[in-house]
Amino acid sequence: MILKTKSVQNAQSPQAIAGQQQEQDVAFFLRRAFKDHPQVLVINDFKFSFNDETAQIDHLIVYTYGFVLIESKSIKGQVKVNQQEEWTRSLSINQGKTNKWQGMPSPIKQVELQQALLLELLMHHRSEILGKLLGFKQQGFKGRCWDHLCAVSSDAIIDRKSMPKAVSDKLIKSEFLVEKLDKVMNLKSKLARFINTSDTRPAFNQEELESVASFLIKQHIAPNTAAPETSKIATEQSTAPLANTPVTAAASTAPVQQMPAQPIPAEPEQQKTADKSQIIQIVLRCKHCGESTNYTPMYGKFGYYIHCKQCTKNTPMKQACPQCSSKNTRIQKRQETYTLNCQECGCGQRVT
């Protein structure tokens, strides 16, 4: 299940554009493989802070047994890693006639630092996220499975002969990433876990899995600007109907435009465009008891919903568009703001 899509920035340099494209391509492969998988939750472009440190994880997977962090790297030439785990890459010059080698930071070491900070964050808040085992022992995250990978461009040339095995095992081309993840996560059904007693990995139940994901989404530091996610690989997406996109599978961080307190008169054509982007506030109510204030926003298997503290029942945030009555809507979240966006008329409504 995709909890957050890639936040696309206005990249300027060729290196930044290539790097962003690589992240989009990896996000595409993850979406195709896990968008309907309830045990695999994907957060793309996750940025968080803890203890005066900030980290940005290209792709974070939360699954039944733990976590997988993925660092995306755009490498168009050849990459080598020596026995000291020092990285070099080739740079084509003179229209590809000559190769120039250049050192580069280890993306494996980079993602290891991100992993360490994420573990610190989760351990600090473990009592808020996880319950107590058998009612008295607080659960934690250190005993979970922690893995990290580096996904490089599919057209990169990887010299694995002299590369340390520990690095080679973590270095994957984008097109083989899902196969690698399947081996790393080694997911099993509930029945298989019950029968196979040799698998001693501690597992999150569905409620705990959703609690971890909900906590992480709230920690995300949203960028000031974002654009729709695209991918050169995902060419079929340009023609896919929006109605077929799972509403529960994405928590986008697209910026929300606030309605000015005193609108400035606009020309007819300008006003027509402005009407589509203005935000209209919708008051959420429990569909069971009508409560409109005493509730908690949450995320679960079927998307965003509110949990009523009055009657303890749930109500989905998703509803028909108040402007055109279309049911082709989706809920998006940016920090603590939830927005109902209509795919038909383009209108956005803040839900509170």
Coordinates of C-alpha atoms in Angstrom, one line a residue:
M1 CA 0.0 0.0 0.0
I2 CA 1.4 3.4 -1.0
L3 CA 1.1 5.8 1.9
K4 CA 3.0 8.7 0.3
T5 CA 4.0 9.4 -3.3
K6 CA 7.2 11.0 -4.5
S7 CA 7.3 14.8 -3.9
V8 CA 8.6 16.2 -7.2
Q9 CA 10.8 19.3 -6.9
N10 CA 11.7 21.9 -9.6
A11 CA 15.1 20.4 -10.4
Q12 CA 17.4 22.6 -12.5
S13 CA 20.8 20.9 -13.0
P14 CA 21.1 17.8 -15.2
Q15 CA 22.4 15.8 -12.1
A16 CA 19.3 16.8 -10.1
I17 CA 16.9 16.0 -12.9
A18 CA 18.5 12.6 -13.4
G19 CA 18.4 11.9 -9.6
Q20 CA 14.8 12.9 -9.4
Q21 CA 13.9 10.7 -12.4
Q22 CA 15.6 7.7 -10.7
E23 CA 13.6 8.2 -7.6
Q24 CA 10.4 8.4 -9.7
D25 CA 11.3 5.2 -11.5
V26 CA 11.9 3.3 -8.2
A27 CA 8.6 4.7 -6.8
F28 CA 6.9 3.3 -10.0
F29 CA 8.2 -0.2 -9.5
L30 CA 7.2 -0.1 -5.8
R31 CA 3.7 1.1 -6.7
R32 CA 3.2 -1.6 -9.3
A33 CA 4.3 -4.3 -6.8
F34 CA 2.8 -3.2 -3.5
K35 CA -0.1 -0.8 -4.1
D36 CA -2.7 -3.4 -3.1
H37 CA -0.5 -5.2 -0.5
P38 CA -1.9 -4.7 3.1
Q39 CA 1.3 -6.0 4.7
V40 CA 3.7 -3.7 2.8
L41 CA 3.4 0.0 3.4
V42 CA 5.5 2.3 1.2
I43 CA 6.5 5.9 2.1
N44 CA 8.3 7.7 -0.8
D45 CA 10.5 10.8 -0.1
F46 CA 10.2 10.7 3.7
K47 CA 11.9 13.6 5.5
F48 CA 12.0 13.8 9.3
S49 CA 13.9 15.3 12.2
F50 CA 14.9 14.0 15.6
N51 CA 17.3 15.2 18.2
D52 CA 18.4 18.2 16.1
E53 CA 19.2 16.0 13.1
T54 CA 17.3 15.7 9.8
A55 CA 17.3 12.8 7.4
Q56 CA 15.6 12.2 4.0
I57 CA 14.8 8.7 3.0
D58 CA 14.1 8.1 -0.7
H59 CA 11.9 5.1 -0.1
L60 CA 10.8 3.6 3.2
I61 CA 9.0 0.3 3.4
V62 CA 7.2 -0.7 6.6
Y63 CA 6.1 -4.4 6.6
T64 CA 5.0 -7.1 8.9
Y65 CA 8.5 -7.9 10.2
G66 CA 10.2 -4.6 10.1
F67 CA 11.7 -1.9 7.8
V68 CA 13.6 -1.6 4.5
L69 CA 15.2 1.7 3.5
I70 CA 16.0 2.3 -0.1
E71 CA 18.5 4.9 -1.4
S72 CA 18.0 5.8 -5.1
K73 CA 21.1 6.7 -7.1
S74 CA 21.3 7.8 -10.7
I75 CA 24.4 6.2 -12.2
K76 CA 24.6 6.2 -16.0
G77 CA 28.2 4.9 -16.3
Q78 CA 30.2 2.3 -14.5
V79 CA 30.4 2.0 -10.7
K80 CA 33.2 0.2 -8.7
V81 CA 33.7 -0.4 -5.0
N82 CA 37.0 -1.5 -3.6
Q83 CA 37.7 -3.7 -0.6
Q84 CA 37.6 -0.6 1.7
E85 CA 34.1 0.1 0.4
E86 CA 35.1 3.3 -1.3
W87 CA 33.0 4.1 -4.4
T88 CA 34.1 5.4 -7.8
R89 CA 32.0 6.1 -10.9
S90 CA 32.9 6.7 -14.5
L91 CA 32.0 10.0 -16.2
S92 CA 31.7 9.9 -20.0
I93 CA 33.4 12.9 -21.8
N94 CA 34.1 13.9 -25.4
Q95 CA 30.8 12.3 -26.6
G96 CA 31.6 9.0 -24.8
K97 CA 35.0 8.4 -26.3
T98 CA 36.9 8.7 -23.0
N99 CA 35.9 7.8 -19.5
K100 CA 37.0 9.8 -16.5
W101 CA 36.8 8.2 -13.0
Q102 CA 35.6 10.2 -10.0
G103 CA 35.1 9.3 -6.4
M104 CA 31.6 9.5 -4.8
P105 CA 30.1 9.2 -1.3
S106 CA 28.9 5.7 -0.4
P107 CA 25.1 5.6 -0.7
I108 CA 25.2 2.5 1.6
K109 CA 26.8 4.5 4.4
Q110 CA 24.4 7.3 3.8
V111 CA 21.3 5.1 4.2
E112 CA 22.9 3.5 7.3
L113 CA 22.9 6.9 9.0
Q114 CA 19.3 7.4 8.0
Q115 CA 18.4 4.0 9.4
A116 CA 20.1 4.8 12.7
L117 CA 18.3 8.1 13.2
L118 CA 14.9 6.5 12.2
L119 CA 15.5 3.8 14.8
E120 CA 16.2 6.4 17.5
L121 CA 13.0 8.3 16.6
L122 CA 10.8 5.2 16.8
M123 CA 12.4 4.0 20.0
H124 CA 11.9 7.4 21.6
H125 CA 8.1 7.2 20.8
R126 CA 7.7 3.4 21.2
S127 CA 5.1 3.8 24.0
E128 CA 3.0 6.0 21.8
I129 CA 3.1 3.7 18.8
L130 CA 3.2 0.1 20.2
G131 CA 1.3 -1.5 23.1
K132 CA 2.7 -3.7 25.8
L133 CA 3.3 -7.4 25.3
L134 CA 1.1 -9.4 27.6
G135 CA 0.0 -6.2 29.2
F136 CA 3.3 -5.4 31.0
K137 CA 6.3 -5.4 28.7
Q138 CA 6.7 -2.4 26.4
Q139 CA 7.4 -3.5 22.8
G140 CA 10.1 -1.8 20.8
F141 CA 11.8 -1.7 17.4
K142 CA 15.4 -3.0 17.9
G143 CA 14.4 -6.6 17.6
R144 CA 12.6 -6.0 14.2
C145 CA 14.2 -6.7 10.8
W146 CA 16.2 -3.7 9.5
D147 CA 17.5 -3.8 6.0
H148 CA 18.7 -1.2 3.5
L149 CA 19.4 -1.2 -0.2
C150 CA 20.7 1.0 -2.9
A151 CA 18.8 1.1 -6.2
V152 CA 20.8 2.4 -9.1
S153 CA 19.8 3.2 -12.7
S154 CA 18.9 0.1 -14.8
D155 CA 21.5 1.2 -17.4
A156 CA 24.4 1.4 -15.0
I157 CA 27.4 -0.9 -15.4
I158 CA 28.2 -2.6 -12.0
D159 CA 31.6 -4.2 -11.6
R160 CA 30.9 -6.9 -9.0
K161 CA 34.2 -8.8 -9.5
S162 CA 36.3 -6.7 -7.1
M163 CA 33.3 -5.5 -5.0
P164 CA 32.9 -6.7 -1.4
K165 CA 30.0 -9.1 -1.2
A166 CA 28.4 -7.1 1.6
V167 CA 28.1 -4.2 -0.8
S168 CA 27.2 -6.2 -3.8
D169 CA 24.2 -7.8 -1.9
K170 CA 22.8 -4.3 -1.2
L171 CA 23.4 -2.8 -4.7
I172 CA 20.5 -3.5 -7.0
K173 CA 19.4 -2.2 -10.4
S174 CA 15.9 -0.7 -10.3
E175 CA 14.4 -3.3 -12.5
F176 CA 15.4 -6.1 -10.1
L177 CA 14.4 -4.2 -6.9
V178 CA 11.1 -5.9 -6.3
E179 CA 12.6 -9.4 -6.6
K180 CA 15.2 -8.5 -4.1
L181 CA 12.6 -7.1 -1.7
D182 CA 10.5 -10.2 -1.9
K183 CA 13.6 -12.2 -0.7
V184 CA 14.5 -9.7 2.0
M185 CA 11.0 -9.4 3.4
N186 CA 10.2 -13.1 3.0
L187 CA 6.5 -12.5 3.7
K188 CA 4.3 -15.4 4.9
S189 CA 0.6 -15.8 5.4
K190 CA -0.8 -16.1 8.9
L191 CA -1.3 -19.9 8.4
A192 CA 2.3 -20.3 7.2
R193 CA 3.6 -18.3 10.1
F194 CA 1.6 -20.5 12.5
I195 CA 2.9 -23.8 10.9
N196 CA 6.5 -22.7 10.4
T197 CA 7.8 -22.4 14.0
S198 CA 11.4 -22.0 12.8
D199 CA 10.6 -18.4 11.7
T200 CA 11.2 -16.5 15.0
R201 CA 11.0 -13.0 13.6
P202 CA 8.7 -10.8 15.8
A203 CA 5.8 -9.5 13.6
F204 CA 3.6 -6.5 13.7
N205 CA -0.1 -7.2 13.7
Q206 CA -2.2 -5.1 11.3
E207 CA -3.2 -2.6 14.0
E208 CA 0.4 -2.1 15.0
L209 CA 1.5 -1.8 11.4
E210 CA -1.0 0.9 10.8
S211 CA 0.0 2.6 14.0
V212 CA 3.6 2.8 12.9
A213 CA 2.7 4.1 9.5
S214 CA 0.4 6.7 10.9
F215 CA 3.1 7.9 13.3
L216 CA 5.6 8.2 10.5
I217 CA 3.3 10.1 8.1
K218 CA 2.7 12.7 10.9
Q219 CA 6.5 13.1 11.3
H220 CA 7.1 13.9 7.6
I221 CA 8.4 17.4 6.8
A222 CA 6.6 18.5 3.7
P223 CA 8.4 20.6 1.0
N224 CA 7.2 24.0 0.2
T225 CA 6.5 23.1 -3.4
A226 CA 5.5 19.8 -5.1
A227 CA 4.3 18.6 -8.5
P228 CA 2.5 15.5 -9.7
E229 CA 4.6 12.3 -9.9
T230 CA 5.6 11.1 -13.3
S231 CA 7.9 8.5 -14.7
K232 CA 9.4 7.7 -18.1
I233 CA 8.9 4.0 -17.4
A234 CA 5.3 4.3 -16.4
T235 CA 4.1 5.4 -19.8
E236 CA 0.8 3.6 -19.5
Q237 CA -0.1 5.8 -16.5
S238 CA -0.7 8.8 -18.8
T239 CA -3.7 7.1 -20.3
A240 CA -5.0 5.3 -17.2
P241 CA -8.3 6.6 -15.9
L242 CA -8.1 8.3 -12.5
A243 CA -11.2 6.4 -11.3
N244 CA -9.1 3.2 -11.3
T245 CA -6.5 4.7 -8.9
P246 CA -6.8 3.3 -5.4
V247 CA -7.9 6.2 -3.2
T248 CA -6.6 4.4 -0.1
A249 CA -3.1 3.9 -1.5
A250 CA -1.6 7.4 -1.4
A251 CA -1.1 10.2 1.0
S252 CA 0.2 13.0 -1.1
T253 CA 1.9 16.1 0.2
A254 CA 0.8 18.4 -2.5
P255 CA 0.6 22.0 -1.2
V256 CA -2.8 23.4 -0.2
Q257 CA -3.7 26.9 -1.4
Q258 CA -5.6 28.9 1.2
M259 CA -8.7 30.9 0.3
P260 CA -7.9 34.6 0.9
A261 CA -10.1 36.3 3.5
Q262 CA -10.9 39.1 1.0
P263 CA -10.8 37.8 -2.6
I264 CA -9.4 40.2 -5.1
P265 CA -11.7 40.6 -8.1
A266 CA -10.4 38.8 -11.2
E267 CA -11.0 38.8 -14.9
P268 CA -13.6 36.2 -16.1
E269 CA -10.9 33.8 -17.4
Q270 CA -8.8 34.2 -14.3
Q271 CA -11.7 33.7 -12.0
K272 CA -12.6 30.5 -13.8
T273 CA -9.1 29.1 -13.0
A274 CA -9.1 30.4 -9.5
D275 CA -12.5 28.7 -8.7
K276 CA -10.9 25.3 -9.2
S277 CA -8.0 25.9 -6.8
Q278 CA -9.8 27.6 -3.9
I279 CA -10.3 25.7 -0.7
I280 CA -13.8 25.2 0.8
Q281 CA -13.8 23.9 4.4
I282 CA -15.9 20.8 5.1
V283 CA -16.9 19.8 8.7
L284 CA -16.5 16.1 9.3
R285 CA -19.2 14.4 11.4
C286 CA -19.4 10.9 12.8
K287 CA -22.0 9.1 10.6
H288 CA -23.2 7.1 13.6
C289 CA -23.7 9.7 16.3
G290 CA -23.2 13.1 14.5
E291 CA -20.2 14.2 16.6
S292 CA -18.2 16.9 14.8
T293 CA -15.4 17.8 17.2
N294 CA -14.5 14.9 19.5
Y295 CA -12.7 12.6 17.1
T296 CA -9.2 11.6 16.0
P297 CA -8.0 11.5 12.3
M298 CA -6.4 8.1 11.5
Y299 CA -5.2 6.0 8.6
G300 CA -6.1 2.4 8.0
K301 CA -6.5 -0.4 5.5
F302 CA -9.3 1.5 3.7
G303 CA -7.7 5.0 3.8
Y304 CA -8.2 8.0 5.9
Y305 CA -11.0 8.1 8.5
I306 CA -12.0 9.7 11.8
H307 CA -12.4 7.6 15.0
C308 CA -15.2 9.0 17.1
K309 CA -14.4 9.3 20.8
Q310 CA -18.0 9.7 21.6
C311 CA -19.4 6.4 20.2
T312 CA -15.9 4.7 19.4
K313 CA -17.0 4.1 15.7
N314 CA -15.2 5.1 12.5
T315 CA -16.3 7.3 9.6
P316 CA -14.3 7.6 6.3
M317 CA -13.1 11.0 5.3
K318 CA -13.7 10.4 1.6
Q319 CA -17.1 11.6 0.4
A320 CA -18.7 13.0 -2.7
C321 CA -17.6 16.4 -4.0
P322 CA -19.9 19.1 -2.6
Q323 CA -19.4 21.1 -5.8
C324 CA -20.3 18.6 -8.5
S325 CA -21.4 15.6 -6.5
S326 CA -18.8 13.4 -8.2
K327 CA -17.6 10.4 -6.2
N328 CA -14.3 10.5 -8.0
T329 CA -12.5 12.1 -5.1
R330 CA -9.4 11.4 -3.0
I331 CA -8.1 12.5 0.4
Q332 CA -4.7 14.0 0.6
K333 CA -2.7 14.9 3.7
R334 CA -0.1 17.6 4.3
Q335 CA 1.3 17.6 7.8
E336 CA -1.9 18.0 9.9
T337 CA -4.1 19.3 7.0
Y338 CA -6.5 16.9 5.2
T339 CA -8.0 17.9 1.8
L340 CA -10.7 16.3 -0.3
N341 CA -9.7 16.8 -3.9
C342 CA -12.2 16.2 -6.8
Q343 CA -10.8 14.6 -9.9
E344 CA -13.7 15.8 -12.0
C345 CA -14.1 19.5 -11.3
G346 CA -10.7 20.1 -9.7
C347 CA -12.1 21.7 -6.6
G348 CA -10.3 21.2 -3.3
Q349 CA -12.1 21.1 0.1
R350 CA -10.3 21.1 3.4
V351 CA -11.9 18.7 5.8
T352 CA -11.8 19.3 9.6

